Coordinates of C-alpha atoms in Angstrom, one line a residue:
M107 CA -5.7 -38.2 8.4
R108 CA -5.7 -41.8 8.8
E109 CA -5.3 -43.6 11.8
L110 CA -1.8 -42.9 11.7
F111 CA -2.7 -39.8 12.5
G112 CA -4.1 -41.2 15.4
V113 CA -3.1 -44.4 17.4
M114 CA -0.1 -44.5 15.7
A115 CA 1.2 -41.1 16.0
F116 CA 4.6 -41.0 17.8
V117 CA 6.6 -38.6 18.5
L118 CA 10.2 -37.4 17.4
A119 CA 13.4 -37.2 19.7
T120 CA 14.4 -34.0 19.0
G121 CA 15.5 -32.4 21.7
G122 CA 14.3 -28.3 20.5
L123 CA 13.9 -25.3 22.6
E124 CA 11.9 -26.2 25.8
I125 CA 9.2 -22.8 25.0
G126 CA 9.6 -20.4 28.9
T127 CA 13.7 -21.3 28.8
A128 CA 16.1 -18.6 27.9
A129 CA 16.7 -18.3 23.9
P130 CA 20.2 -18.9 22.6
K131 CA 21.5 -15.0 21.4
N132 CA 20.8 -15.1 17.8
L133 CA 17.3 -16.4 18.1
P134 CA 14.6 -14.5 19.4
S135 CA 13.2 -14.5 23.0
V136 CA 11.6 -16.7 24.2
G137 CA 7.3 -16.0 24.2
K138 CA 4.1 -17.9 25.8
S139 CA 4.0 -20.8 24.2
A140 CA 1.2 -21.1 21.5
G141 CA 0.6 -24.9 21.6
K142 CA 2.9 -28.1 21.8
P143 CA 4.2 -29.0 17.8
E144 CA 3.9 -32.7 17.7
C145 CA 5.9 -34.9 14.9
I146 CA 3.5 -37.2 14.0
R147 CA 4.9 -38.8 11.1
K148 CA 8.0 -39.1 9.3
I149 CA 8.6 -40.4 5.7
D150 CA 12.1 -41.3 4.0
L151 CA 12.4 -39.4 0.6
K152 CA 15.2 -42.0 -0.4
D153 CA 16.6 -40.7 -3.5
F154 CA 13.7 -39.0 -5.1
G155 CA 13.1 -36.5 -2.4
G156 CA 13.9 -32.8 -3.7
M157 CA 13.4 -29.4 -2.9
V158 CA 9.9 -29.2 -4.9
A159 CA 6.9 -30.4 -2.8
R160 CA 3.4 -30.0 -3.7
F161 CA 0.2 -30.8 -1.3
G162 CA -3.2 -32.4 -2.2
D163 CA -5.4 -34.9 -2.7
L164 CA -4.5 -36.9 -5.6
D165 CA -6.3 -40.4 -5.6
G166 CA -9.7 -39.2 -4.8
D167 CA -9.6 -40.7 -0.6
R168 CA -9.8 -37.0 0.6
Q169 CA -6.9 -36.9 2.2
A170 CA -3.8 -35.5 1.3
D171 CA -0.9 -36.7 -1.0
V172 CA 2.4 -34.3 -1.5
V173 CA 4.1 -34.7 -4.6
F174 CA 7.6 -34.2 -4.6
V175 CA 9.6 -32.7 -8.5
Q176 CA 13.3 -33.0 -8.8
S177 CA 15.1 -31.0 -11.6
A178 CA 18.5 -30.0 -13.6
G179 CA 17.7 -26.9 -13.0
Q180 CA 14.5 -25.6 -14.0
Q181 CA 13.5 -28.7 -16.2
I182 CA 11.8 -31.4 -14.4
T183 CA 13.8 -35.1 -14.6
C184 CA 11.3 -36.8 -11.9
I185 CA 7.9 -36.4 -10.7
T186 CA 6.9 -39.3 -7.5
A187 CA 3.6 -39.0 -5.6
L188 CA 3.5 -40.3 -3.2
D189 CA 0.0 -40.2 0.1
L190 CA 1.6 -39.6 3.8
E191 CA 1.7 -43.1 4.6
G192 CA 4.7 -43.0 2.3
K193 CA 3.7 -44.9 -0.2
I194 CA 4.4 -44.4 -3.6
L195 CA 1.4 -43.5 -6.1
W196 CA 2.9 -43.0 -9.4
R197 CA 6.0 -41.6 -10.5
R198 CA 7.7 -39.7 -13.9
G199 CA 10.9 -39.7 -15.0
K200 CA 13.8 -41.5 -13.0
A201 CA 14.8 -41.0 -9.4
D202 CA 18.3 -39.6 -9.0
A203 CA 19.9 -38.2 -6.2
K204 CA 21.9 -35.6 -8.3
H205 CA 18.5 -33.5 -9.0
R206 CA 17.3 -32.8 -5.5
S207 CA 18.6 -29.2 -5.0
L208 CA 17.1 -26.1 -6.7
S209 CA 16.5 -22.7 -5.3
S210 CA 14.3 -21.3 -7.6
D211 CA 10.7 -22.4 -9.1
V212 CA 10.0 -25.2 -10.9
A213 CA 6.5 -25.5 -13.1
V214 CA 4.2 -27.8 -11.2
Q215 CA 0.5 -27.8 -9.2
I216 CA -1.6 -29.8 -8.0
Y217 CA -5.1 -28.4 -9.5
D218 CA -9.0 -29.7 -9.7
W219 CA -8.6 -28.3 -13.6
D220 CA -11.3 -30.7 -14.9
N221 CA -14.4 -29.7 -12.6
D222 CA -14.9 -33.3 -12.1
K223 CA -13.9 -33.3 -8.2
E224 CA -10.3 -34.5 -8.1
N225 CA -7.4 -33.2 -8.3
E226 CA -4.8 -33.3 -11.4
V227 CA -1.6 -32.5 -11.2
I228 CA -0.2 -29.3 -14.0
V229 CA 3.7 -29.9 -14.7
I230 CA 5.7 -28.8 -17.6
E231 CA 7.7 -31.6 -18.6
G232 CA 11.0 -30.3 -21.4
K233 CA 8.5 -28.0 -23.9
T234 CA 5.1 -29.3 -22.9
L235 CA 2.6 -28.2 -20.5
R236 CA 0.5 -31.3 -18.9
I237 CA -1.9 -31.5 -17.5
L238 CA -1.4 -35.2 -15.4
N239 CA -4.8 -37.6 -13.8
G240 CA -3.9 -37.0 -9.8
A241 CA -4.5 -40.7 -9.1
T242 CA -2.1 -42.4 -11.8
G243 CA 0.1 -39.3 -13.2
K244 CA -1.4 -40.1 -16.9
V245 CA -1.5 -37.6 -19.8
E246 CA -4.8 -36.0 -20.2
Q247 CA -4.6 -32.7 -21.6
E248 CA -1.4 -31.3 -23.3
A249 CA -0.2 -28.5 -25.6
P250 CA 3.4 -26.7 -26.0
A251 CA 5.2 -24.6 -23.4
P252 CA 6.5 -21.3 -24.3
S253 CA 8.8 -21.6 -20.7
N254 CA 9.0 -23.5 -17.1
D255 CA 9.4 -20.9 -15.0
S256 CA 6.4 -20.9 -12.9
I257 CA 3.2 -22.2 -12.7
L258 CA -0.5 -19.7 -11.5
I259 CA -3.6 -20.8 -11.7
A260 CA -6.9 -17.5 -11.8
N261 CA -9.8 -16.6 -13.0
F262 CA -9.8 -14.0 -16.0
A263 CA -12.3 -15.4 -17.8
G264 CA -15.1 -14.5 -14.5
A265 CA -16.0 -18.8 -14.3
S266 CA -17.5 -20.2 -11.2
R267 CA -13.5 -20.7 -10.4
P268 CA -10.3 -20.3 -10.6
N269 CA -9.7 -21.8 -14.8
D270 CA -6.9 -19.6 -16.7
L271 CA -2.9 -20.5 -16.0
V272 CA -0.4 -17.5 -15.8
I273 CA 3.2 -19.3 -16.9
K274 CA 6.0 -16.9 -17.2
D275 CA 9.6 -17.2 -18.0
R276 CA 12.8 -16.1 -16.1
Y277 CA 11.9 -12.4 -15.6
T278 CA 11.0 -10.5 -18.9
N279 CA 7.9 -12.5 -20.2
I280 CA 4.1 -14.1 -18.8
W281 CA 1.1 -15.6 -20.8
V282 CA -2.4 -16.5 -19.9
Y283 CA -4.0 -19.4 -21.3
D284 CA -7.4 -20.8 -21.0
K285 CA -9.1 -23.9 -19.6
D286 CA -8.7 -24.8 -23.4
L287 CA -4.9 -24.7 -23.1
K288 CA -5.4 -21.4 -25.9
L289 CA -3.5 -18.2 -25.2
R290 CA -5.7 -15.8 -24.3
W291 CA -2.8 -12.9 -23.8
K292 CA 1.1 -12.5 -23.9
K293 CA 3.5 -9.4 -22.1
S294 CA 6.8 -8.9 -21.9
L295 CA 7.5 -6.7 -19.1
A296 CA 10.3 -7.2 -16.2
T297 CA 8.3 -10.1 -13.9
G298 CA 9.8 -10.7 -10.6
H299 CA 9.3 -14.0 -9.2
F300 CA 5.4 -14.8 -8.7
P301 CA 2.6 -12.8 -9.7
M302 CA -0.7 -12.6 -8.0
N303 CA -4.0 -13.1 -9.2
I304 CA -6.6 -11.2 -7.4
D305 CA -10.4 -9.7 -8.3
V306 CA -9.5 -5.9 -7.1
D307 CA -12.8 -4.0 -8.7
G308 CA -14.9 -7.3 -8.0
D309 CA -16.2 -7.6 -11.6
G310 CA -15.9 -10.9 -10.8
R311 CA -13.0 -11.2 -13.5
D312 CA -9.4 -11.9 -11.6
E313 CA -6.9 -8.8 -12.3
L314 CA -2.6 -9.7 -12.0
L315 CA -0.4 -8.5 -10.7
C316 CA 3.2 -9.1 -12.6
G317 CA 6.7 -7.5 -11.0
Y318 CA 4.6 -3.3 -10.5
T319 CA 2.1 -3.9 -12.8
L320 CA -1.2 -4.5 -12.4
F321 CA -2.8 -5.8 -15.6
N322 CA -6.6 -6.6 -16.0
H323 CA -8.0 -9.4 -17.2
D324 CA -7.6 -9.4 -20.1
G325 CA -4.1 -8.2 -20.4
E326 CA -4.7 -4.4 -20.5
V327 CA -2.0 -2.3 -18.3
R328 CA -4.1 -1.0 -15.0
W329 CA -1.3 1.2 -13.4
E330 CA 2.1 -0.1 -13.6
F331 CA 4.3 1.5 -10.3
R332 CA 7.3 0.9 -11.1
K333 CA 8.5 4.1 -12.9
S334 CA 8.3 6.8 -11.5
R335 CA 9.5 5.4 -8.4
S336 CA 12.8 4.5 -8.5
I337 CA 12.4 1.2 -8.0
H338 CA 15.5 0.1 -9.7
D339 CA 15.1 -4.1 -8.8
H340 CA 12.7 -7.0 -9.2
N341 CA 9.7 -8.0 -7.0
D342 CA 11.0 -10.8 -5.1
A343 CA 7.4 -11.4 -2.9
L344 CA 4.3 -10.0 -2.7
D345 CA 1.1 -10.0 -0.4
I346 CA -2.3 -8.4 -0.7
D347 CA -4.2 -8.2 1.9
D348 CA -7.0 -6.1 3.6
M349 CA -4.8 -4.7 7.0
D350 CA -7.6 -2.0 8.8
G351 CA -11.1 -3.5 7.9
D352 CA -12.5 -0.6 5.5
G353 CA -13.1 -3.3 2.6
K354 CA -9.7 -1.7 0.6
P355 CA -6.7 -4.5 0.5
E356 CA -3.0 -3.2 1.0
I357 CA -0.3 -4.8 -1.3
A358 CA 3.1 -5.5 0.2
I359 CA 6.0 -5.7 -1.8
A360 CA 9.9 -6.8 -1.1
C361 CA 11.7 -4.9 -3.7
S362 CA 15.0 -6.9 -3.6
S363 CA 16.2 -3.7 -2.1
D364 CA 13.3 -1.5 -0.1
S365 CA 9.9 -2.5 1.6
V366 CA 6.4 -1.1 0.0
L367 CA 3.7 -0.6 0.7
L368 CA 0.7 0.1 -1.4
N369 CA -3.0 0.6 -2.2
T370 CA -5.0 -0.7 -5.5
D371 CA -4.4 2.0 -6.9
G372 CA -0.3 1.8 -7.1
K373 CA -0.6 4.3 -4.7
I374 CA 3.2 4.5 -2.6
L375 CA 1.6 4.7 0.6
W376 CA 5.4 4.3 2.9
R377 CA 8.6 3.0 2.1
K378 CA 11.2 1.7 4.0
P379 CA 14.7 1.4 3.2
H380 CA 16.2 -1.9 3.8
K381 CA 19.1 -3.6 1.9
H382 CA 17.1 -6.9 -0.1
S383 CA 14.3 -7.0 1.1
Q384 CA 12.7 -10.9 -0.4
H385 CA 9.5 -11.9 1.3
A386 CA 6.5 -9.7 2.3
V387 CA 3.5 -11.7 4.4
I388 CA 0.4 -9.9 6.3
G389 CA -1.8 -11.2 9.2
A390 CA -3.4 -10.5 12.2
F391 CA 0.2 -11.6 14.0
A392 CA -0.6 -8.9 17.4
A393 CA -3.1 -10.5 19.5
G394 CA -5.4 -7.0 21.2
K395 CA -4.8 -4.9 18.5
S396 CA -7.6 -3.8 15.4
G397 CA -5.9 -4.6 12.3
K398 CA -3.7 -6.3 10.6
Q399 CA 0.5 -6.0 10.3
V400 CA 2.5 -6.3 7.5
V401 CA 5.9 -8.3 8.0
F402 CA 9.8 -8.4 5.2
V403 CA 12.1 -9.9 5.6
D404 CA 15.5 -8.3 4.8
R405 CA 18.4 -10.5 3.3
I406 CA 20.9 -8.1 3.4
N407 CA 22.9 -10.7 1.3
S408 CA 22.3 -14.4 1.5
R409 CA 25.7 -15.5 2.3
D410 CA 25.4 -12.5 5.4
P411 CA 25.3 -13.9 8.9
K412 CA 24.1 -10.7 9.6
G413 CA 21.5 -11.2 7.1
G414 CA 17.9 -12.3 7.8
I415 CA 16.2 -9.8 10.1
V416 CA 12.5 -9.3 10.5
Y417 CA 10.5 -6.4 10.8
C418 CA 7.0 -6.1 11.4
Y419 CA 5.0 -2.9 11.1
D420 CA 1.6 -1.5 11.5
K421 CA -1.1 -0.3 8.2
V422 CA 0.7 3.0 9.1
G423 CA 4.1 2.2 8.7
N424 CA 5.2 2.1 12.6
E425 CA 8.1 -0.2 13.0
L426 CA 6.5 -2.8 16.0
W427 CA 9.7 -4.7 16.0
R428 CA 12.0 -6.5 14.4
T429 CA 14.3 -9.7 14.6
A430 CA 18.3 -10.8 15.5
P431 CA 20.3 -11.9 12.0
Q432 CA 18.2 -15.7 10.9
G433 CA 19.9 -15.9 8.3
G434 CA 19.8 -14.7 5.2
I435 CA 17.4 -17.3 3.0
T436 CA 15.1 -17.0 6.3
I437 CA 11.4 -17.5 4.6
A438 CA 8.5 -16.0 6.6
S439 CA 4.8 -17.6 6.3
T440 CA 1.6 -16.1 7.9
I441 CA -0.3 -19.4 9.8
D442 CA -3.4 -18.2 10.4
G443 CA -4.9 -21.8 11.7
W444 CA -1.8 -23.2 14.7
S445 CA -4.3 -22.6 17.6
G446 CA -7.8 -22.6 16.5
V447 CA -7.8 -19.6 17.6
R448 CA -9.8 -16.9 15.5
N449 CA -8.7 -13.8 14.1
R450 CA -4.9 -14.7 15.3
S451 CA -2.0 -15.0 13.2
F452 CA 1.5 -16.2 13.6
L453 CA 4.7 -16.1 11.7
L454 CA 6.2 -19.5 10.5
L455 CA 10.4 -18.7 10.3
Y456 CA 12.2 -21.5 8.5
R457 CA 15.6 -21.5 6.4
R458 CA 17.3 -19.3 9.2
H459 CA 20.7 -21.5 9.3
K460 CA 20.2 -20.8 12.6
G461 CA 18.0 -24.0 13.5
P462 CA 14.6 -25.7 12.8
P463 CA 12.0 -23.6 12.0
V464 CA 9.7 -21.7 14.3
L465 CA 6.6 -19.6 15.1
L466 CA 6.7 -15.9 16.3
D467 CA 3.7 -13.9 17.7
G468 CA 2.4 -10.3 17.1
S469 CA 5.5 -9.2 19.2
G470 CA 8.5 -11.3 18.3
K471 CA 8.9 -13.7 20.3
I472 CA 9.4 -17.7 19.5
V473 CA 5.9 -19.7 20.8
A474 CA 7.0 -23.3 19.5
E475 CA 9.3 -24.7 17.5
F476 CA 9.7 -27.6 15.1
P477 CA 13.2 -29.1 15.8
F478 CA 14.4 -31.9 12.9
P479 CA 17.8 -33.2 12.3
P480 CA 19.5 -31.3 9.2
A481 CA 21.4 -33.1 6.7
K482 CA 24.4 -31.1 8.1
A483 CA 24.8 -31.1 11.7
R484 CA 25.8 -27.7 11.8
S485 CA 24.6 -26.4 8.5
G486 CA 21.8 -28.2 7.2
Y487 CA 18.7 -25.7 8.6
G488 CA 19.3 -23.5 6.0
S489 CA 18.1 -26.7 3.4
H490 CA 14.9 -27.1 3.9
F491 CA 11.4 -25.8 3.3
A492 CA 7.9 -26.1 5.3
Q493 CA 4.0 -26.0 4.5
H494 CA 0.9 -25.9 6.6
F495 CA -2.5 -26.4 6.3
D496 CA -5.6 -28.2 7.6
A497 CA -5.0 -31.6 6.9
L498 CA -6.4 -33.5 9.1
G499 CA -9.8 -31.5 9.4
D500 CA -9.6 -30.7 12.6
S501 CA -9.9 -26.3 11.8
R502 CA -6.0 -26.5 12.8
E503 CA -3.2 -26.0 10.3
E504 CA -0.9 -29.1 10.6
V505 CA 2.8 -27.7 9.6
F506 CA 5.2 -29.8 7.3
V507 CA 8.9 -29.6 7.3
Y508 CA 10.7 -31.2 4.1
N509 CA 14.4 -31.4 3.2
A510 CA 15.6 -34.0 0.2
L511 CA 16.3 -36.5 2.3
A512 CA 12.6 -36.9 4.2
L513 CA 9.3 -35.1 5.5
W514 CA 8.3 -34.3 9.0
V515 CA 4.5 -33.9 10.0
Y516 CA 3.7 -31.7 12.7
R517 CA 0.6 -31.2 14.7
N518 CA -0.9 -28.8 17.5
A519 CA -1.1 -31.8 20.4
S520 CA -2.9 -28.9 23.2
P521 CA -6.2 -29.1 23.4
A522 CA -8.0 -26.9 20.7
P523 CA -10.4 -24.3 21.7
A524 CA -14.2 -24.9 22.5
D525 CA -15.6 -23.1 20.1
L526 CA -13.1 -24.5 17.0
P527 CA -14.4 -22.9 14.0
K528 CA -16.0 -25.9 11.1
P529 CA -13.2 -26.7 8.6
K530 CA -12.5 -25.1 6.1
R531 CA -13.8 -26.5 3.1
G532 CA -12.5 -26.4 -0.9
A533 CA -9.8 -25.3 -3.4
D534 CA -6.8 -23.1 -0.8
R535 CA -5.2 -21.2 -3.5
R536 CA -2.1 -20.9 -0.7
I537 CA -1.5 -24.6 -1.9
Y538 CA -2.3 -24.5 -5.2
N539 CA -0.3 -22.1 -5.9
A540 CA 2.4 -22.6 -4.4
T541 CA 5.9 -20.9 -4.5
F542 CA 9.4 -21.1 -3.5
Y543 CA 9.6 -17.4 -3.3
V544 CA 6.4 -17.8 -0.5
G545 CA 5.0 -13.9 0.1
W546 CA 0.7 -14.2 -0.9
Q547 CA -1.5 -15.7 1.9

């Protein structure tokens, strides 16, 4: 990523946890290093920073850029686009440090909406859905918006690429729009936080899992999980992946209380009695073992110092490990490309309160740490977010840590494997369908 990430790279003096030393009591134990995180860029966000960031190439130079969003509640007040050298590309609205904080989703994504090989910014401003030119921020397309909680991009039309939008309000309605921003269908239901699209039956058209209901591409209900299962709380997050290699994916749902694993027919495979299951992710965490594992974060209570216990299970529901409490607003994400080793996932934990983001291996041990200066020395670790993708084009993922004040970019400075696969090309749906409620990968 530009010359900046080569000769001009630098390392922050952070004094983080040294892999191989004993861990403090409030952390998981320390395992064998998975690579050396090196901070290669820090960008001060001045007055335009915020808790919502979206990543993607905006100016057509095939390098990653970023959009930071400020809002009053979920009403977007300012959008600032910049490259990863810190140069501002464009801005809509007026930056205001009072609008930095947010604890929910907001309706903005980066995606090549018109299939011209250049990304647009899809955003809801006020009561209007707008497609913005990625390079300039100018409006290219717009339509009235029914709500502004979040946006998901999917393929219900059976086209060659995703070109439909799902817009939802906070908890009760979803609307599906086509590429011309015309309403296709609408449903009222207990939506939960962020839906997921997947082609379950292989017909080239996505189904939509929203809340506890799986819809066909046309909005017809395929199944509804909640009614007969005594699930009383909303869907906080979900992930869908084939855990045992049989060609049929499993569905992990954090139900605001219990954690469940379903098959694609909506049948429960197992259920764990957690107090407030908030995040669910699936990955090949356990090196040397066949299949994948599923991880849930039990928030317990966002203000409870005993919250944020991370649980790892195999496909049949055996508990493989759990961590000590990491803090009630801890978030987990599966990162597949950090080491460059094929079929090897790590668990990225952030917003831990106990410290900066860390990677855990398949036994729940810390194998890398991403230290950064929090806003306040004692309490700022909970006020940050993280994203990860291959920004350098070297087939390994970089980790982006940001709060309202700054953005830090980390790479793996350890030697890459000799058989590193070629870089993936094309849009990454985990990036263009970004959400506050991290789950699906």
